Amino acid sequence: GKMHNQALFAALCLCAATVVQSFHAGIIPAALQKTQRVPLLRRGGVSVRTKATSILRMAAFDAAAAKERGMQREQALEEKKRARELRERGQRAVEREKDRDLVMGGGAAYIAKGGKGGLGVDVILASTGLDEASVAKNMELIASGASPKLSNKVAKCLKKNSGQMSVALEYKRAVGDEEEVYHVDFRRYSVKVRESKLDVLFIDTTSPMGMQDCASFVAEQASAKGSFPGPVPIVSTGAKTTLDVAQAKALGCQGIMVGFSGENAEELVKAGLSVGLEVVALVATVAQV
């Protein structure tokens, strides 16, 4: 019995030794394998780090690279913004120079060299008024009763085939206002008139400054020929004599408004037709129609 117990104890010890050996041989090496050291190449040589450390370092490197790329993109956008602002500043400087020329030179600053306005009549405006030769030529046409071919552009703008309502604007200085206008940008004002899609612009040309204002509008509208929206027809208002009609034609207007409340309405109508202006009648009663 004693020998049997010793044999059993020896067998148990052998089994325990086998289990411990298997644990050290299989389980512990497998656990150590998960954190084994691997080499990571660097510029200064070889550095040994665990896989976990290498993964963290790679993530940090990727984050730093992404941040640097983001900063480069922001820098490029900032440079483009500065370049755009520089271009816009230059454009504004050009605009201010044009505005200065307009203010200092009046309507004459925007008359194109050798250009034409209205129906092809040379628009010549000196600093003191209209060119006398141009006005004299128109007076001769009126006296001779000429009958040139007329355009119907103003008529089409005022009475549309579609039946749509026409929109017009009248520009007129206050009575006695004969001073240079420094606070109005006529060129931009004229552009706004066109962009607002007005059909006709009526301008009082019975005063020297009114004629200068009209010349500014005529020249700017003529610059939009071939563009969209195109030039807005300009009609002179306030005419009381045939001289007013001749001056309106010389300014480059395409039409003239004649009030039938005056005694010489028929004479003004004939004068307008003689120089090729479309006549817009202003009536107050049924009898005048």
Short mmCIF file of N, CA, C and O in Angstrom, two decimals, residues 173-252:
data_model
loop_
_atom_site.label_atom_id
_atom_site.label_comp_id
_atom_site.label_asym_id
_atom_site.label_seq_id
_atom_site.Cartn_x
_atom_site.Cartn_y
_atom_site.Cartn_z
N ARG A 173 -33.13 118.96 -64.71
CA ARG A 173 -32.55 119.77 -63.64
C ARG A 173 -33.61 120.72 -63.08
O ARG A 173 -34.55 121.10 -63.76
N ALA A 174 -33.39 121.09 -61.82
CA ALA A 174 -34.29 122.05 -61.20
C ALA A 174 -34.11 123.41 -61.86
O ALA A 174 -33.06 123.72 -62.43
N VAL A 175 -35.15 124.22 -61.81
CA VAL A 175 -35.09 125.55 -62.42
C VAL A 175 -33.96 126.36 -61.78
O VAL A 175 -33.86 126.46 -60.56
N GLY A 176 -33.12 126.93 -62.63
CA GLY A 176 -32.01 127.74 -62.13
C GLY A 176 -30.77 126.96 -61.76
O GLY A 176 -29.76 127.55 -61.36
N ASP A 177 -30.81 125.63 -61.89
CA ASP A 177 -29.65 124.81 -61.54
C ASP A 177 -28.70 124.75 -62.73
O ASP A 177 -28.89 123.98 -63.66
N GLU A 178 -27.69 125.58 -62.71
CA GLU A 178 -26.72 125.63 -63.80
C GLU A 178 -25.31 125.42 -63.27
O GLU A 178 -24.34 125.96 -63.80
N GLU A 179 -25.18 124.63 -62.23
CA GLU A 179 -23.87 124.38 -61.64
C GLU A 179 -23.37 122.99 -62.02
O GLU A 179 -24.16 122.09 -62.31
N GLU A 180 -22.05 122.85 -62.00
CA GLU A 180 -21.45 121.53 -62.24
C GLU A 180 -21.88 120.58 -61.13
O GLU A 180 -21.93 120.96 -59.95
N VAL A 181 -22.19 119.36 -61.51
CA VAL A 181 -22.62 118.36 -60.52
C VAL A 181 -21.43 117.50 -60.14
O VAL A 181 -20.90 116.76 -60.97
N TYR A 182 -20.99 117.60 -58.90
CA TYR A 182 -19.82 116.86 -58.45
C TYR A 182 -20.18 115.59 -57.69
O TYR A 182 -19.35 114.73 -57.48
N HIS A 183 -21.42 115.50 -57.25
CA HIS A 183 -21.80 114.37 -56.41
C HIS A 183 -22.56 113.29 -57.18
O HIS A 183 -23.02 112.33 -56.58
N VAL A 184 -22.70 113.45 -58.49
CA VAL A 184 -23.42 112.47 -59.29
C VAL A 184 -22.46 111.83 -60.30
O VAL A 184 -21.77 112.54 -61.03
N ASP A 185 -22.44 110.52 -60.30
CA ASP A 185 -21.63 109.78 -61.26
C ASP A 185 -22.52 109.48 -62.47
O ASP A 185 -23.28 108.52 -62.47
N PHE A 186 -22.46 110.34 -63.49
CA PHE A 186 -23.37 110.20 -64.63
C PHE A 186 -23.17 108.88 -65.37
O PHE A 186 -24.13 108.28 -65.85
N ARG A 187 -21.92 108.44 -65.45
CA ARG A 187 -21.68 107.20 -66.19
C ARG A 187 -22.35 106.02 -65.52
O ARG A 187 -23.06 105.24 -66.16
N ARG A 188 -22.15 105.90 -64.20
CA ARG A 188 -22.77 104.79 -63.49
C ARG A 188 -24.29 104.94 -63.45
O ARG A 188 -25.03 103.96 -63.49
N TYR A 189 -24.73 106.19 -63.35
CA TYR A 189 -26.17 106.45 -63.37
C TYR A 189 -26.77 105.96 -64.69
O TYR A 189 -27.82 105.32 -64.72
N SER A 190 -26.07 106.25 -65.78
CA SER A 190 -26.55 105.83 -67.09
C SER A 190 -26.53 104.30 -67.22
O SER A 190 -27.43 103.71 -67.82
N VAL A 191 -25.50 103.68 -66.65
CA VAL A 191 -25.44 102.21 -66.67
C VAL A 191 -26.62 101.61 -65.91
O VAL A 191 -27.24 100.64 -66.36
N LYS A 192 -26.94 102.19 -64.76
CA LYS A 192 -28.07 101.71 -63.97
C LYS A 192 -29.38 101.86 -64.73
O LYS A 192 -30.27 101.01 -64.63
N VAL A 193 -29.50 102.95 -65.49
CA VAL A 193 -30.70 103.15 -66.31
C VAL A 193 -30.85 101.99 -67.29
O VAL A 193 -31.95 101.44 -67.48
N ARG A 194 -29.75 101.60 -67.91
CA ARG A 194 -29.80 100.51 -68.89
C ARG A 194 -30.05 99.17 -68.21
O ARG A 194 -30.85 98.35 -68.70
N GLU A 195 -29.36 98.92 -67.09
CA GLU A 195 -29.52 97.64 -66.40
C GLU A 195 -30.90 97.50 -65.78
O GLU A 195 -31.36 96.38 -65.55
N SER A 196 -31.56 98.61 -65.50
CA SER A 196 -32.92 98.57 -64.97
C SER A 196 -33.95 98.26 -66.05
O SER A 196 -35.14 98.16 -65.78
N LYS A 197 -33.46 98.15 -67.29
CA LYS A 197 -34.30 97.79 -68.44
C LYS A 197 -35.40 98.82 -68.70
O LYS A 197 -36.53 98.47 -69.03
N LEU A 198 -35.04 100.10 -68.53
CA LEU A 198 -35.97 101.16 -68.92
C LEU A 198 -36.09 101.17 -70.44
O LEU A 198 -35.14 100.86 -71.15
N ASP A 199 -37.24 101.58 -70.91
CA ASP A 199 -37.47 101.57 -72.36
C ASP A 199 -36.99 102.85 -73.02
O ASP A 199 -36.40 102.82 -74.11
N VAL A 200 -37.21 104.00 -72.39
CA VAL A 200 -36.83 105.28 -72.96
C VAL A 200 -36.38 106.21 -71.83
O VAL A 200 -36.92 106.18 -70.73
N LEU A 201 -35.37 107.05 -72.13
CA LEU A 201 -34.90 108.06 -71.18
C LEU A 201 -35.18 109.43 -71.76
O LEU A 201 -34.69 109.79 -72.83
N PHE A 202 -36.01 110.24 -71.06
CA PHE A 202 -36.33 111.59 -71.48
C PHE A 202 -35.42 112.57 -70.73
O PHE A 202 -35.29 112.47 -69.50
N ILE A 203 -34.80 113.51 -71.46
CA ILE A 203 -33.87 114.46 -70.84
C ILE A 203 -34.21 115.88 -71.31
O ILE A 203 -34.34 116.12 -72.52
N ASP A 204 -34.32 116.78 -70.36
CA ASP A 204 -34.56 118.19 -70.68
C ASP A 204 -33.25 118.82 -71.17
O ASP A 204 -32.26 118.85 -70.44
N THR A 205 -33.25 119.32 -72.40
CA THR A 205 -32.03 119.88 -73.00
C THR A 205 -32.17 121.37 -73.28
O THR A 205 -31.55 121.90 -74.20
N THR A 206 -33.01 122.05 -72.52
CA THR A 206 -33.24 123.48 -72.78
C THR A 206 -32.25 124.38 -72.06
O THR A 206 -32.34 125.60 -72.17
N SER A 207 -31.31 123.83 -71.28
CA SER A 207 -30.30 124.64 -70.59
C SER A 207 -28.92 124.13 -70.96
O SER A 207 -28.75 122.96 -71.35
N PRO A 208 -27.89 124.96 -70.85
CA PRO A 208 -26.53 124.51 -71.18
C PRO A 208 -26.09 123.28 -70.37
O PRO A 208 -25.51 122.34 -70.93
N MET A 209 -26.34 123.28 -69.05
CA MET A 209 -25.96 122.13 -68.25
C MET A 209 -26.80 120.92 -68.58
O MET A 209 -26.33 119.79 -68.53
N GLY A 210 -28.06 121.15 -68.93
CA GLY A 210 -28.91 120.04 -69.35
C GLY A 210 -28.37 119.38 -70.61
O GLY A 210 -28.42 118.15 -70.77
N MET A 211 -27.83 120.20 -71.53
CA MET A 211 -27.24 119.65 -72.75
C MET A 211 -25.97 118.87 -72.44
O MET A 211 -25.72 117.82 -73.05
N GLN A 212 -25.17 119.36 -71.50
CA GLN A 212 -23.98 118.60 -71.10
C GLN A 212 -24.37 117.27 -70.47
O GLN A 212 -23.76 116.24 -70.76
N ASP A 213 -25.37 117.28 -69.63
CA ASP A 213 -25.83 116.03 -69.01
C ASP A 213 -26.32 115.06 -70.09
O ASP A 213 -26.01 113.86 -70.05
N CYS A 214 -27.06 115.58 -71.05
CA CYS A 214 -27.58 114.73 -72.12
C CYS A 214 -26.44 114.11 -72.92
O CYS A 214 -26.49 112.93 -73.27
N ALA A 215 -25.41 114.91 -73.22
CA ALA A 215 -24.26 114.38 -73.97
C ALA A 215 -23.58 113.25 -73.21
O ALA A 215 -23.13 112.27 -73.81
N SER A 216 -23.52 113.37 -71.89
CA SER A 216 -22.92 112.31 -71.08
C SER A 216 -23.72 111.02 -71.19
O SER A 216 -23.16 109.94 -71.38
N PHE A 217 -25.03 111.14 -71.10
CA PHE A 217 -25.90 109.97 -71.21
C PHE A 217 -25.81 109.36 -72.61
O PHE A 217 -25.75 108.13 -72.76
N VAL A 218 -25.84 110.19 -73.64
CA VAL A 218 -25.78 109.70 -75.02
C VAL A 218 -24.50 108.91 -75.26
O VAL A 218 -24.51 107.81 -75.84
N ALA A 219 -23.38 109.46 -74.82
CA ALA A 219 -22.09 108.80 -75.04
C ALA A 219 -22.02 107.47 -74.31
O ALA A 219 -21.54 106.47 -74.87
N GLU A 220 -22.49 107.42 -73.06
CA GLU A 220 -22.42 106.17 -72.30
C GLU A 220 -23.34 105.12 -72.90
O GLU A 220 -22.96 103.95 -73.03
N GLN A 221 -24.54 105.52 -73.29
CA GLN A 221 -25.47 104.55 -73.89
C GLN A 221 -24.94 104.03 -75.22
O GLN A 221 -25.09 102.85 -75.54
N ALA A 222 -24.28 104.89 -75.97
CA ALA A 222 -23.72 104.45 -77.26
C ALA A 222 -22.63 103.41 -77.06
O ALA A 222 -22.40 102.56 -77.92
N SER A 223 -21.94 103.44 -75.91
CA SER A 223 -20.87 102.47 -75.65
C SER A 223 -21.41 101.07 -75.45
O SER A 223 -20.66 100.10 -75.48
N ALA A 224 -22.73 100.94 -75.23
CA ALA A 224 -23.33 99.62 -75.00
C ALA A 224 -23.87 99.00 -76.29
O ALA A 224 -24.53 97.96 -76.23
N LYS A 225 -23.58 99.60 -77.42
CA LYS A 225 -24.06 99.05 -78.68
C LYS A 225 -23.47 97.67 -78.92
O LYS A 225 -22.27 97.46 -78.79
N GLY A 226 -24.33 96.73 -79.26
CA GLY A 226 -23.90 95.34 -79.46
C GLY A 226 -23.87 94.53 -78.20
O GLY A 226 -23.55 93.34 -78.24
N SER A 227 -24.18 95.13 -77.07
CA SER A 227 -24.19 94.42 -75.78
C SER A 227 -25.63 94.18 -75.34
O SER A 227 -26.58 94.64 -75.96
N PHE A 228 -25.75 93.44 -74.24
CA PHE A 228 -27.08 93.22 -73.65
C PHE A 228 -27.02 93.57 -72.17
O PHE A 228 -26.14 93.09 -71.46
N PRO A 229 -27.92 94.43 -71.70
CA PRO A 229 -28.93 95.15 -72.49
C PRO A 229 -28.30 96.24 -73.34
O PRO A 229 -27.26 96.79 -72.99
N GLY A 230 -28.95 96.54 -74.46
CA GLY A 230 -28.42 97.51 -75.39
C GLY A 230 -28.71 98.94 -74.97
O GLY A 230 -29.28 99.19 -73.90
N PRO A 231 -28.32 99.91 -75.81
CA PRO A 231 -28.52 101.33 -75.49
C PRO A 231 -30.00 101.67 -75.31
O PRO A 231 -30.87 101.13 -75.99
N VAL A 232 -30.26 102.56 -74.38
CA VAL A 232 -31.62 103.06 -74.15
C VAL A 232 -31.82 104.30 -75.02
O VAL A 232 -30.99 105.22 -74.96
N PRO A 233 -32.88 104.37 -75.83
CA PRO A 233 -33.12 105.56 -76.65
C PRO A 233 -33.30 106.80 -75.77
O PRO A 233 -33.93 106.74 -74.71
N ILE A 234 -32.75 107.92 -76.21
CA ILE A 234 -32.84 109.17 -75.46
C ILE A 234 -33.68 110.16 -76.25
O ILE A 234 -33.42 110.41 -77.44
N VAL A 235 -34.67 110.74 -75.58
CA VAL A 235 -35.58 111.69 -76.19
C VAL A 235 -35.42 113.04 -75.49
O VAL A 235 -35.47 113.12 -74.26
N SER A 236 -35.25 114.10 -76.28
CA SER A 236 -35.11 115.45 -75.74
C SER A 236 -36.48 116.02 -75.39
O SER A 236 -37.46 115.82 -76.12
N THR A 237 -36.54 116.73 -74.28
CA THR A 237 -37.80 117.36 -73.87
C THR A 237 -37.58 118.87 -73.65
O THR A 237 -36.45 119.33 -73.54
N GLY A 238 -38.70 119.59 -73.60
CA GLY A 238 -38.65 121.03 -73.31
C GLY A 238 -38.45 121.92 -74.51
O GLY A 238 -38.27 123.14 -74.35
N ALA A 239 -38.44 121.37 -75.72
CA ALA A 239 -38.19 122.18 -76.91
C ALA A 239 -39.31 123.20 -77.10
O ALA A 239 -40.50 122.86 -77.05
N LYS A 240 -38.92 124.45 -77.36
CA LYS A 240 -39.88 125.52 -77.60
C LYS A 240 -39.65 126.20 -78.94
O LYS A 240 -40.53 126.88 -79.46
N THR A 241 -38.45 126.02 -79.49
CA THR A 241 -38.12 126.63 -80.78
C THR A 241 -37.44 125.60 -81.67
O THR A 241 -37.01 124.53 -81.22
N THR A 242 -37.31 125.96 -82.95
CA THR A 242 -36.62 125.07 -83.89
C THR A 242 -35.14 124.94 -83.53
O THR A 242 -34.51 123.93 -83.85
N LEU A 243 -34.58 125.96 -82.88
CA LEU A 243 -33.19 125.87 -82.45
C LEU A 243 -33.01 124.78 -81.42
O LEU A 243 -32.00 124.04 -81.45
N ASP A 244 -33.98 124.63 -80.52
CA ASP A 244 -33.92 123.54 -79.54
C ASP A 244 -33.91 122.19 -80.23
O ASP A 244 -33.22 121.26 -79.82
N VAL A 245 -34.67 122.08 -81.32
CA VAL A 245 -34.72 120.83 -82.08
C VAL A 245 -33.37 120.56 -82.72
O VAL A 245 -32.85 119.43 -82.69
N ALA A 246 -32.77 121.58 -83.32
CA ALA A 246 -31.46 121.42 -83.97
C ALA A 246 -30.40 121.04 -82.95
O ALA A 246 -29.53 120.19 -83.23
N GLN A 247 -30.44 121.60 -81.78
CA GLN A 247 -29.47 121.28 -80.74
C GLN A 247 -29.66 119.85 -80.24
O GLN A 247 -28.69 119.13 -79.97
N ALA A 248 -30.91 119.41 -80.08
CA ALA A 248 -31.18 118.05 -79.63
C ALA A 248 -30.62 117.02 -80.61
O ALA A 248 -30.06 115.99 -80.22
N LYS A 249 -30.76 117.33 -81.90
CA LYS A 249 -30.20 116.43 -82.91
C LYS A 249 -28.69 116.40 -82.84
O LYS A 249 -28.06 115.34 -82.94
N ALA A 250 -28.06 117.55 -82.64
CA ALA A 250 -26.61 117.61 -82.55
C ALA A 250 -26.08 116.87 -81.33
O ALA A 250 -24.97 116.33 -81.36
N LEU A 251 -26.87 116.84 -80.28
CA LEU A 251 -26.46 116.11 -79.07
C LEU A 251 -26.48 114.60 -79.27
O LEU A 251 -25.82 113.87 -78.53
N GLY A 252 -27.24 114.13 -80.26
CA GLY A 252 -27.31 112.70 -80.50
C GLY A 252 -28.59 112.05 -80.02
O GLY A 252 -28.67 110.82 -79.94
#
